[in-house]
Amino acid sequence: MFTNSSSRAWLYGAGTYILWGFFPLYFVLLKDVAPFEVIVHRAFWSMLVCLLLIVIFGQLGSLRQIIMTPQIIWRLALAGIFIVANWTTYVYAVQIGRTVDASLGYFINPLVTIAFGVIILRERITFLQQVAIALGVIAVGYLVISMGALPWISIILALSFALYSLVKKKVAKDVPALAGMVIENTAVMPFLLGYLIYLLWTNQSFMQRLHDPSNSLMIFALLVGSGIVTAVPLVLLRSLHANYHCGFLDFYNILARLCSF
C-alpha cells in the first residue's frame, strides 16, 4: 500500500515528467518562429510566471537572500547561459523534426553528468554503478552507430545540460527551483531582449514576417504559454522534492524521454 506522501510523490513525478515528455508537441506549433526567438519569449514569460508564483508561495524572502549572495548569483548566471543553449538546441531539434535526436541527448546526459562528477568533482562510484554505466555506454553507442551519423544535436543537449547541472550542484540545496529560474533568466535577459530588439529593428520578428494577424496572435499566445508550461513542471517538481524517494527522478526522466519518442 502507498502512503499518502508516496502517492503524492508518484502523482507529482508523473505530472512533471509527462509534461516534459510532451514538450515537443507544444514547440512544434511554433515552427514559424525562429528557435532563438522562441527562447527569448520562453525565458521572459517563464521568468514572470515564476516571479508571480514566488509571491503566491511566499518565497520573496528566499529570493532576496539569494540576490544578496554573490557566490550563488554568479553560478546561477552561468547556469542561465547553459540552459538557454540547451533550450535553443531542443526547440531547434523539435522544429526540424529531430525529436529522436533530442531524446537521445537526454539519455546521454546522465552519462556525461556522471563523468563530470568523477573527473571534476572526484566523486566515487561503486562497482555496480560502474557496471550500470558501462551498459549505458554500450546502449548509447549502439544507438549512435545505428543512426549512421554523429548526433551533434544530442551531444550539445547532453553537454549543455550536464554543464548546467555541474554549475548548480553546489548551490542546488540553497536555491528553490522557482527562485533559481527567475535569477537564471534575469541574468541572460539583457542579451535576449537585445536580440529581440535587433529582430524588431530589422523586421525579422515573427509578427513582422507573418501577414495573417489572427495567426500572429495565436502564435503570440503560444509564446506566452511557453512560460506557463515551463513553470508548471517546476511547481510540481518543488512538491515532488518534498516527498520523493531516491530513484524516482531517474525513472521519471526515462518516462519523459519515452513520451518524447
PDB file of C-alpha atoms in Angstrom:
ATOM      1  CA  MET A   1       0.000   0.000   0.000  1.00  0.00           C
ATOM      2  CA  PHE A   2       1.181   3.517  -0.789  1.00  0.00           C
ATOM      3  CA  THR A   3       1.169   6.115   1.946  1.00  0.00           C
ATOM      4  CA  ASN A   4      -0.413   9.479   1.205  1.00  0.00           C
ATOM      5  CA  SER A   5       3.015  11.088   0.788  1.00  0.00           C
ATOM      6  CA  SER A   6       4.342   8.391  -1.551  1.00  0.00           C
ATOM      7  CA  SER A   7       1.120   8.510  -3.595  1.00  0.00           C
ATOM      8  CA  ARG A   8       1.530  12.260  -3.929  1.00  0.00           C
ATOM      9  CA  ALA A   9       5.159  11.728  -4.938  1.00  0.00           C
ATOM     10  CA  TRP A  10       4.124   9.398  -7.745  1.00  0.00           C
ATOM     11  CA  LEU A  11       1.485  11.867  -8.939  1.00  0.00           C
ATOM     12  CA  TYR A  12       3.866  14.854  -8.797  1.00  0.00           C
ATOM     13  CA  GLY A  13       6.561  12.858 -10.569  1.00  0.00           C
ATOM     14  CA  ALA A  14       4.209  11.591 -13.277  1.00  0.00           C
ATOM     15  CA  GLY A  15       2.788  15.078 -13.845  1.00  0.00           C
ATOM     16  CA  THR A  16       6.211  16.720 -14.015  1.00  0.00           C
ATOM     17  CA  TYR A  17       7.950  14.344 -16.366  1.00  0.00           C
ATOM     18  CA  ILE A  18       4.963  13.565 -18.590  1.00  0.00           C
ATOM     19  CA  LEU A  19       4.592  17.318 -19.198  1.00  0.00           C
ATOM     20  CA  TRP A  20       8.274  17.492 -20.083  1.00  0.00           C
ATOM     21  CA  GLY A  21       7.885  14.443 -22.311  1.00  0.00           C
ATOM     22  CA  PHE A  22       5.128  16.110 -24.327  1.00  0.00           C
ATOM     23  CA  PHE A  23       7.021  19.403 -24.772  1.00  0.00           C
ATOM     24  CA  PRO A  24       7.767  18.543 -28.444  1.00  0.00           C
ATOM     25  CA  LEU A  25       4.048  18.620 -29.256  1.00  0.00           C
ATOM     26  CA  TYR A  26       3.888  22.167 -27.908  1.00  0.00           C
ATOM     27  CA  PHE A  27       7.003  23.580 -29.532  1.00  0.00           C
ATOM     28  CA  VAL A  28       6.256  22.081 -32.930  1.00  0.00           C
ATOM     29  CA  LEU A  29       3.287  24.501 -33.021  1.00  0.00           C
ATOM     30  CA  LEU A  30       5.862  27.319 -33.032  1.00  0.00           C
ATOM     31  CA  LYS A  31       7.661  26.133 -36.152  1.00  0.00           C
ATOM     32  CA  ASP A  32       7.059  29.514 -37.837  1.00  0.00           C
ATOM     33  CA  VAL A  33       9.126  31.265 -35.159  1.00  0.00           C
ATOM     34  CA  ALA A  34      12.941  31.114 -35.162  1.00  0.00           C
ATOM     35  CA  PRO A  35      14.219  28.875 -32.322  1.00  0.00           C
ATOM     36  CA  PHE A  36      16.126  31.629 -30.522  1.00  0.00           C
ATOM     37  CA  GLU A  37      13.144  33.970 -30.729  1.00  0.00           C
ATOM     38  CA  VAL A  38      11.063  31.223 -29.096  1.00  0.00           C
ATOM     39  CA  ILE A  39      13.641  31.058 -26.299  1.00  0.00           C
ATOM     40  CA  VAL A  40      13.529  34.830 -25.776  1.00  0.00           C
ATOM     41  CA  HIS A  41       9.792  34.581 -25.123  1.00  0.00           C
ATOM     42  CA  ARG A  42      10.064  31.343 -23.138  1.00  0.00           C
ATOM     43  CA  ALA A  43      12.683  32.851 -20.822  1.00  0.00           C
ATOM     44  CA  PHE A  44      10.843  36.158 -20.412  1.00  0.00           C
ATOM     45  CA  TRP A  45       7.375  34.763 -19.745  1.00  0.00           C
ATOM     46  CA  SER A  46       8.612  31.909 -17.551  1.00  0.00           C
ATOM     47  CA  MET A  47      10.541  34.491 -15.511  1.00  0.00           C
ATOM     48  CA  LEU A  48       7.342  36.486 -14.958  1.00  0.00           C
ATOM     49  CA  VAL A  49       5.273  33.385 -14.172  1.00  0.00           C
ATOM     50  CA  CYS A  50       7.879  32.125 -11.690  1.00  0.00           C
ATOM     51  CA  LEU A  51       8.074  35.555 -10.071  1.00  0.00           C
ATOM     52  CA  LEU A  52       4.284  35.556  -9.653  1.00  0.00           C
ATOM     53  CA  LEU A  53       4.413  32.063  -8.138  1.00  0.00           C
ATOM     54  CA  ILE A  54       7.181  33.163  -5.752  1.00  0.00           C
ATOM     55  CA  VAL A  55       4.848  35.886  -4.486  1.00  0.00           C
ATOM     56  CA  ILE A  56       1.955  33.391  -4.180  1.00  0.00           C
ATOM     57  CA  PHE A  57       4.092  30.834  -2.319  1.00  0.00           C
ATOM     58  CA  GLY A  58       5.636  33.471  -0.056  1.00  0.00           C
ATOM     59  CA  GLN A  59       9.223  32.914  -1.243  1.00  0.00           C
ATOM     60  CA  LEU A  60      10.230  36.551  -1.728  1.00  0.00           C
ATOM     61  CA  GLY A  61      12.440  36.365   1.350  1.00  0.00           C
ATOM     62  CA  SER A  62      14.410  33.468  -0.167  1.00  0.00           C
ATOM     63  CA  LEU A  63      14.765  35.371  -3.430  1.00  0.00           C
ATOM     64  CA  ARG A  64      16.142  38.450  -1.636  1.00  0.00           C
ATOM     65  CA  GLN A  65      18.606  36.305   0.302  1.00  0.00           C
ATOM     66  CA  ILE A  66      19.885  34.688  -2.900  1.00  0.00           C
ATOM     67  CA  ILE A  67      20.272  38.058  -4.619  1.00  0.00           C
ATOM     68  CA  MET A  68      22.468  39.215  -1.720  1.00  0.00           C
ATOM     69  CA  THR A  69      24.788  36.181  -2.080  1.00  0.00           C
ATOM     70  CA  PRO A  70      27.339  36.793  -4.905  1.00  0.00           C
ATOM     71  CA  GLN A  71      28.759  33.243  -4.875  1.00  0.00           C
ATOM     72  CA  ILE A  72      25.284  31.924  -5.682  1.00  0.00           C
ATOM     73  CA  ILE A  73      24.421  34.644  -8.202  1.00  0.00           C
ATOM     74  CA  TRP A  74      27.414  34.044 -10.475  1.00  0.00           C
ATOM     75  CA  ARG A  75      26.710  30.315 -10.583  1.00  0.00           C
ATOM     76  CA  LEU A  76      23.068  30.887 -11.466  1.00  0.00           C
ATOM     77  CA  ALA A  77      24.047  33.434 -14.127  1.00  0.00           C
ATOM     78  CA  LEU A  78      26.398  30.889 -15.716  1.00  0.00           C
ATOM     79  CA  ALA A  79      23.683  28.240 -15.414  1.00  0.00           C
ATOM     80  CA  GLY A  80      21.361  30.621 -17.281  1.00  0.00           C
ATOM     81  CA  ILE A  81      23.740  30.650 -20.243  1.00  0.00           C
ATOM     82  CA  PHE A  82      23.917  26.856 -20.365  1.00  0.00           C
ATOM     83  CA  ILE A  83      20.145  26.383 -20.054  1.00  0.00           C
ATOM     84  CA  VAL A  84      19.473  28.897 -22.851  1.00  0.00           C
ATOM     85  CA  ALA A  85      21.877  26.939 -25.083  1.00  0.00           C
ATOM     86  CA  ASN A  86      20.050  23.747 -24.102  1.00  0.00           C
ATOM     87  CA  TRP A  87      16.570  25.178 -24.687  1.00  0.00           C
ATOM     88  CA  THR A  88      17.542  26.677 -28.049  1.00  0.00           C
ATOM     89  CA  THR A  89      19.023  23.409 -29.305  1.00  0.00           C
ATOM     90  CA  TYR A  90      15.982  21.478 -28.102  1.00  0.00           C
ATOM     91  CA  VAL A  91      13.461  23.783 -29.790  1.00  0.00           C
ATOM     92  CA  TYR A  92      15.546  23.771 -32.976  1.00  0.00           C
ATOM     93  CA  ALA A  93      15.619  19.951 -32.962  1.00  0.00           C
ATOM     94  CA  VAL A  94      11.844  19.730 -32.498  1.00  0.00           C
ATOM     95  CA  GLN A  95      11.150  22.280 -35.219  1.00  0.00           C
ATOM     96  CA  ILE A  96      13.260  20.445 -37.818  1.00  0.00           C
ATOM     97  CA  GLY A  97      11.774  17.052 -36.912  1.00  0.00           C
ATOM     98  CA  ARG A  98      14.754  15.699 -34.938  1.00  0.00           C
ATOM     99  CA  THR A  99      12.868  14.812 -31.759  1.00  0.00           C
ATOM    100  CA  VAL A 100      14.610  11.420 -31.583  1.00  0.00           C
ATOM    101  CA  ASP A 101      17.997  13.166 -31.549  1.00  0.00           C
ATOM    102  CA  ALA A 102      16.752  15.443 -28.764  1.00  0.00           C
ATOM    103  CA  SER A 103      15.535  12.499 -26.680  1.00  0.00           C
ATOM    104  CA  LEU A 104      18.826  10.672 -27.253  1.00  0.00           C
ATOM    105  CA  GLY A 105      20.621  13.741 -25.896  1.00  0.00           C
ATOM    106  CA  TYR A 106      18.786  13.424 -22.589  1.00  0.00           C
ATOM    107  CA  PHE A 107      19.532   9.695 -22.476  1.00  0.00           C
ATOM    108  CA  ILE A 108      23.236  10.529 -22.938  1.00  0.00           C
ATOM    109  CA  ASN A 109      23.091  13.323 -20.355  1.00  0.00           C
ATOM    110  CA  PRO A 110      23.275  11.126 -17.201  1.00  0.00           C
ATOM    111  CA  LEU A 111      26.461   9.506 -18.547  1.00  0.00           C
ATOM    112  CA  VAL A 112      28.060  12.901 -19.141  1.00  0.00           C
ATOM    113  CA  THR A 113      26.912  14.129 -15.726  1.00  0.00           C
ATOM    114  CA  ILE A 114      28.467  11.096 -14.033  1.00  0.00           C
ATOM    115  CA  ALA A 115      31.698  11.616 -15.998  1.00  0.00           C
ATOM    116  CA  PHE A 116      31.859  15.242 -14.815  1.00  0.00           C
ATOM    117  CA  GLY A 117      31.220  14.095 -11.255  1.00  0.00           C
ATOM    118  CA  VAL A 118      34.042  11.552 -11.330  1.00  0.00           C
ATOM    119  CA  ILE A 119      36.585  13.649 -13.251  1.00  0.00           C
ATOM    120  CA  ILE A 120      35.882  17.159 -11.949  1.00  0.00           C
ATOM    121  CA  LEU A 121      34.278  16.632  -8.536  1.00  0.00           C
ATOM    122  CA  ARG A 122      36.276  13.471  -7.703  1.00  0.00           C
ATOM    123  CA  GLU A 123      33.126  11.575  -6.799  1.00  0.00           C
ATOM    124  CA  ARG A 124      33.403   7.816  -6.221  1.00  0.00           C
ATOM    125  CA  ILE A 125      31.109   5.243  -7.781  1.00  0.00           C
ATOM    126  CA  THR A 126      30.538   1.651  -6.717  1.00  0.00           C
ATOM    127  CA  PHE A 127      31.288  -1.434  -8.808  1.00  0.00           C
ATOM    128  CA  LEU A 128      27.592  -1.977  -9.552  1.00  0.00           C
ATOM    129  CA  GLN A 129      27.300   1.646 -10.649  1.00  0.00           C
ATOM    130  CA  GLN A 130      30.280   1.121 -12.942  1.00  0.00           C
ATOM    131  CA  VAL A 131      28.557  -1.889 -14.485  1.00  0.00           C
ATOM    132  CA  ALA A 132      25.359   0.112 -14.992  1.00  0.00           C
ATOM    133  CA  ILE A 133      27.322   2.950 -16.602  1.00  0.00           C
ATOM    134  CA  ALA A 134      29.137   0.511 -18.900  1.00  0.00           C
ATOM    135  CA  LEU A 135      25.797  -0.937 -20.029  1.00  0.00           C
ATOM    136  CA  GLY A 136      24.501   2.591 -20.602  1.00  0.00           C
ATOM    137  CA  VAL A 137      27.538   3.469 -22.710  1.00  0.00           C
ATOM    138  CA  ILE A 138      27.083   0.300 -24.790  1.00  0.00           C
ATOM    139  CA  ALA A 139      23.375   1.081 -25.324  1.00  0.00           C
ATOM    140  CA  VAL A 140      24.062   4.695 -26.315  1.00  0.00           C
ATOM    141  CA  GLY A 141      26.937   3.597 -28.570  1.00  0.00           C
ATOM    142  CA  TYR A 142      24.630   1.163 -30.347  1.00  0.00           C
ATOM    143  CA  LEU A 143      22.004   3.874 -30.865  1.00  0.00           C
ATOM    144  CA  VAL A 144      24.596   6.305 -32.233  1.00  0.00           C
ATOM    145  CA  ILE A 145      26.030   3.714 -34.648  1.00  0.00           C
ATOM    146  CA  SER A 146      22.530   2.730 -35.818  1.00  0.00           C
ATOM    147  CA  MET A 147      21.820   6.398 -36.636  1.00  0.00           C
ATOM    148  CA  GLY A 148      24.696   6.355 -39.128  1.00  0.00           C
ATOM    149  CA  ALA A 149      25.856   9.905 -38.361  1.00  0.00           C
ATOM    150  CA  LEU A 150      27.279  11.924 -35.488  1.00  0.00           C
ATOM    151  CA  PRO A 151      24.239  13.134 -33.470  1.00  0.00           C
ATOM    152  CA  TRP A 152      25.557  16.643 -32.827  1.00  0.00           C
ATOM    153  CA  ILE A 153      22.169  17.777 -31.509  1.00  0.00           C
ATOM    154  CA  SER A 154      22.240  15.003 -28.906  1.00  0.00           C
ATOM    155  CA  ILE A 155      25.806  15.864 -27.920  1.00  0.00           C
ATOM    156  CA  ILE A 156      25.064  19.589 -27.477  1.00  0.00           C
ATOM    157  CA  LEU A 157      21.961  18.822 -25.409  1.00  0.00           C
ATOM    158  CA  ALA A 158      23.816  16.330 -23.201  1.00  0.00           C
ATOM    159  CA  LEU A 159      26.826  18.606 -22.667  1.00  0.00           C
ATOM    160  CA  SER A 160      24.859  21.811 -22.058  1.00  0.00           C
ATOM    161  CA  PHE A 161      22.545  20.199 -19.504  1.00  0.00           C
ATOM    162  CA  ALA A 162      25.439  18.390 -17.791  1.00  0.00           C
ATOM    163  CA  LEU A 163      27.295  21.711 -17.505  1.00  0.00           C
ATOM    164  CA  TYR A 164      24.109  23.322 -16.203  1.00  0.00           C
ATOM    165  CA  SER A 165      23.845  20.623 -13.517  1.00  0.00           C
ATOM    166  CA  LEU A 166      27.545  20.881 -12.669  1.00  0.00           C
ATOM    167  CA  VAL A 167      27.415  24.646 -12.159  1.00  0.00           C
ATOM    168  CA  LYS A 168      24.283  24.411  -9.984  1.00  0.00           C
ATOM    169  CA  LYS A 169      25.381  21.395  -7.951  1.00  0.00           C
ATOM    170  CA  LYS A 170      26.967  23.311  -5.067  1.00  0.00           C
ATOM    171  CA  VAL A 171      24.039  25.718  -4.676  1.00  0.00           C
ATOM    172  CA  ALA A 172      21.073  23.483  -5.557  1.00  0.00           C
ATOM    173  CA  LYS A 173      20.135  22.806  -1.931  1.00  0.00           C
ATOM    174  CA  ASP A 174      20.133  26.515  -1.113  1.00  0.00           C
ATOM    175  CA  VAL A 175      18.126  27.688  -4.129  1.00  0.00           C
ATOM    176  CA  PRO A 176      14.399  26.912  -4.583  1.00  0.00           C
ATOM    177  CA  ALA A 177      13.519  25.947  -8.158  1.00  0.00           C
ATOM    178  CA  LEU A 178      11.344  28.989  -8.842  1.00  0.00           C
ATOM    179  CA  ALA A 179      13.845  31.499  -7.444  1.00  0.00           C
ATOM    180  CA  GLY A 180      16.634  29.801  -9.371  1.00  0.00           C
ATOM    181  CA  MET A 181      14.768  30.103 -12.651  1.00  0.00           C
ATOM    182  CA  VAL A 182      13.977  33.780 -12.032  1.00  0.00           C
ATOM    183  CA  ILE A 183      17.643  34.605 -11.436  1.00  0.00           C
ATOM    184  CA  GLU A 184      18.925  32.423 -14.287  1.00  0.00           C
ATOM    185  CA  ASN A 185      16.539  34.061 -16.745  1.00  0.00           C
ATOM    186  CA  THR A 186      17.150  37.555 -15.379  1.00  0.00           C
ATOM    187  CA  ALA A 187      20.912  37.117 -15.837  1.00  0.00           C
ATOM    188  CA  VAL A 188      20.580  36.382 -19.557  1.00  0.00           C
ATOM    189  CA  MET A 189      17.586  38.666 -20.189  1.00  0.00           C
ATOM    190  CA  PRO A 190      19.609  41.729 -21.359  1.00  0.00           C
ATOM    191  CA  PHE A 191      21.156  39.639 -24.142  1.00  0.00           C
ATOM    192  CA  LEU A 192      17.841  38.005 -25.062  1.00  0.00           C
ATOM    193  CA  LEU A 193      15.964  41.306 -25.160  1.00  0.00           C
ATOM    194  CA  GLY A 194      18.813  42.831 -27.143  1.00  0.00           C
ATOM    195  CA  TYR A 195      18.347  40.090 -29.733  1.00  0.00           C
ATOM    196  CA  LEU A 196      14.580  40.710 -29.798  1.00  0.00           C
ATOM    197  CA  ILE A 197      15.162  44.449 -30.344  1.00  0.00           C
ATOM    198  CA  TYR A 198      17.502  43.548 -33.211  1.00  0.00           C
ATOM    199  CA  LEU A 199      14.786  41.364 -34.780  1.00  0.00           C
ATOM    200  CA  LEU A 200      12.234  44.159 -34.480  1.00  0.00           C
ATOM    201  CA  TRP A 201      14.687  46.741 -35.857  1.00  0.00           C
ATOM    202  CA  THR A 202      15.455  44.572 -38.890  1.00  0.00           C
ATOM    203  CA  ASN A 203      11.804  43.475 -39.441  1.00  0.00           C
ATOM    204  CA  GLN A 204      12.659  39.828 -38.760  1.00  0.00           C
ATOM    205  CA  SER A 205      10.338  39.238 -35.813  1.00  0.00           C
ATOM    206  CA  PHE A 206       7.644  36.609 -36.426  1.00  0.00           C
ATOM    207  CA  MET A 207       4.892  39.281 -36.145  1.00  0.00           C
ATOM    208  CA  GLN A 208       6.564  41.279 -38.922  1.00  0.00           C
ATOM    209  CA  ARG A 209       7.084  38.241 -41.150  1.00  0.00           C
ATOM    210  CA  LEU A 210       3.610  36.739 -40.822  1.00  0.00           C
ATOM    211  CA  HIS A 211       0.908  38.642 -42.662  1.00  0.00           C
ATOM    212  CA  ASP A 212      -2.082  36.929 -41.037  1.00  0.00           C
ATOM    213  CA  PRO A 213      -2.995  38.901 -37.852  1.00  0.00           C
ATOM    214  CA  SER A 214      -5.059  36.061 -36.378  1.00  0.00           C
ATOM    215  CA  ASN A 215      -2.194  33.598 -36.873  1.00  0.00           C
ATOM    216  CA  SER A 216       0.260  36.051 -35.323  1.00  0.00           C
ATOM    217  CA  LEU A 217      -1.961  36.474 -32.264  1.00  0.00           C
ATOM    218  CA  MET A 218      -2.296  32.711 -31.851  1.00  0.00           C
ATOM    219  CA  ILE A 219       1.474  32.279 -32.048  1.00  0.00           C
ATOM    220  CA  PHE A 220       1.987  35.104 -29.557  1.00  0.00           C
ATOM    221  CA  ALA A 221      -0.446  33.376 -27.169  1.00  0.00           C
ATOM    222  CA  LEU A 222       1.538  30.138 -27.560  1.00  0.00           C
ATOM    223  CA  LEU A 223       4.780  32.009 -26.826  1.00  0.00           C
ATOM    224  CA  VAL A 224       3.266  33.462 -23.661  1.00  0.00           C
ATOM    225  CA  GLY A 225       2.003  29.992 -22.811  1.00  0.00           C
ATOM    226  CA  SER A 226       5.522  28.594 -23.153  1.00  0.00           C
ATOM    227  CA  GLY A 227       6.315  30.438 -19.933  1.00  0.00           C
ATOM    228  CA  ILE A 228       3.451  28.667 -18.192  1.00  0.00           C
ATOM    229  CA  VAL A 229       4.328  25.190 -19.481  1.00  0.00           C
ATOM    230  CA  THR A 230       7.908  25.803 -18.347  1.00  0.00           C
ATOM    231  CA  ALA A 231       6.905  26.947 -14.848  1.00  0.00           C
ATOM    232  CA  VAL A 232       4.168  24.400 -14.049  1.00  0.00           C
ATOM    233  CA  PRO A 233       6.510  21.366 -14.030  1.00  0.00           C
ATOM    234  CA  LEU A 234       8.792  23.315 -11.678  1.00  0.00           C
ATOM    235  CA  VAL A 235       5.900  23.746  -9.238  1.00  0.00           C
ATOM    236  CA  LEU A 236       5.188  20.005  -9.390  1.00  0.00           C
ATOM    237  CA  LEU A 237       8.893  19.261  -9.033  1.00  0.00           C
ATOM    238  CA  ARG A 238       9.015  21.505  -5.957  1.00  0.00           C
ATOM    239  CA  SER A 239       6.313  19.334  -4.378  1.00  0.00           C
ATOM    240  CA  LEU A 240       7.982  16.129  -5.585  1.00  0.00           C
ATOM    241  CA  HIS A 241      11.251  17.016  -3.857  1.00  0.00           C
ATOM    242  CA  ALA A 242       9.395  17.198  -0.562  1.00  0.00           C
ATOM    243  CA  ASN A 243       8.090  13.621  -0.925  1.00  0.00           C
ATOM    244  CA  TYR A 244      10.272  11.616  -3.305  1.00  0.00           C
ATOM    245  CA  HIS A 245      12.412   8.561  -2.641  1.00  0.00           C
ATOM    246  CA  CYS A 246      15.791   8.066  -4.311  1.00  0.00           C
ATOM    247  CA  GLY A 247      15.395   6.524  -7.761  1.00  0.00           C
ATOM    248  CA  PHE A 248      12.138   8.329  -8.564  1.00  0.00           C
ATOM    249  CA  LEU A 249      13.805  11.023 -10.657  1.00  0.00           C
ATOM    250  CA  ASP A 250      15.810   8.662 -12.876  1.00  0.00           C
ATOM    251  CA  PHE A 251      12.685   6.573 -13.501  1.00  0.00           C
ATOM    252  CA  TYR A 252      10.631   9.612 -14.446  1.00  0.00           C
ATOM    253  CA  ASN A 253      13.401  11.043 -16.638  1.00  0.00           C
ATOM    254  CA  ILE A 254      13.227   7.860 -18.713  1.00  0.00           C
ATOM    255  CA  LEU A 255       9.421   8.184 -18.786  1.00  0.00           C
ATOM    256  CA  ALA A 256       9.722  11.709 -20.169  1.00  0.00           C
ATOM    257  CA  ARG A 257      12.078  10.631 -22.953  1.00  0.00           C
ATOM    258  CA  LEU A 258       9.780   7.732 -23.885  1.00  0.00           C
ATOM    259  CA  CYS A 259       6.891  10.212 -24.137  1.00  0.00           C
ATOM    260  CA  SER A 260       9.045  12.311 -26.486  1.00  0.00           C
ATOM    261  CA  PHE A 261       9.634   9.312 -28.729  1.00  0.00           C
TER     262      PHE A 261
END
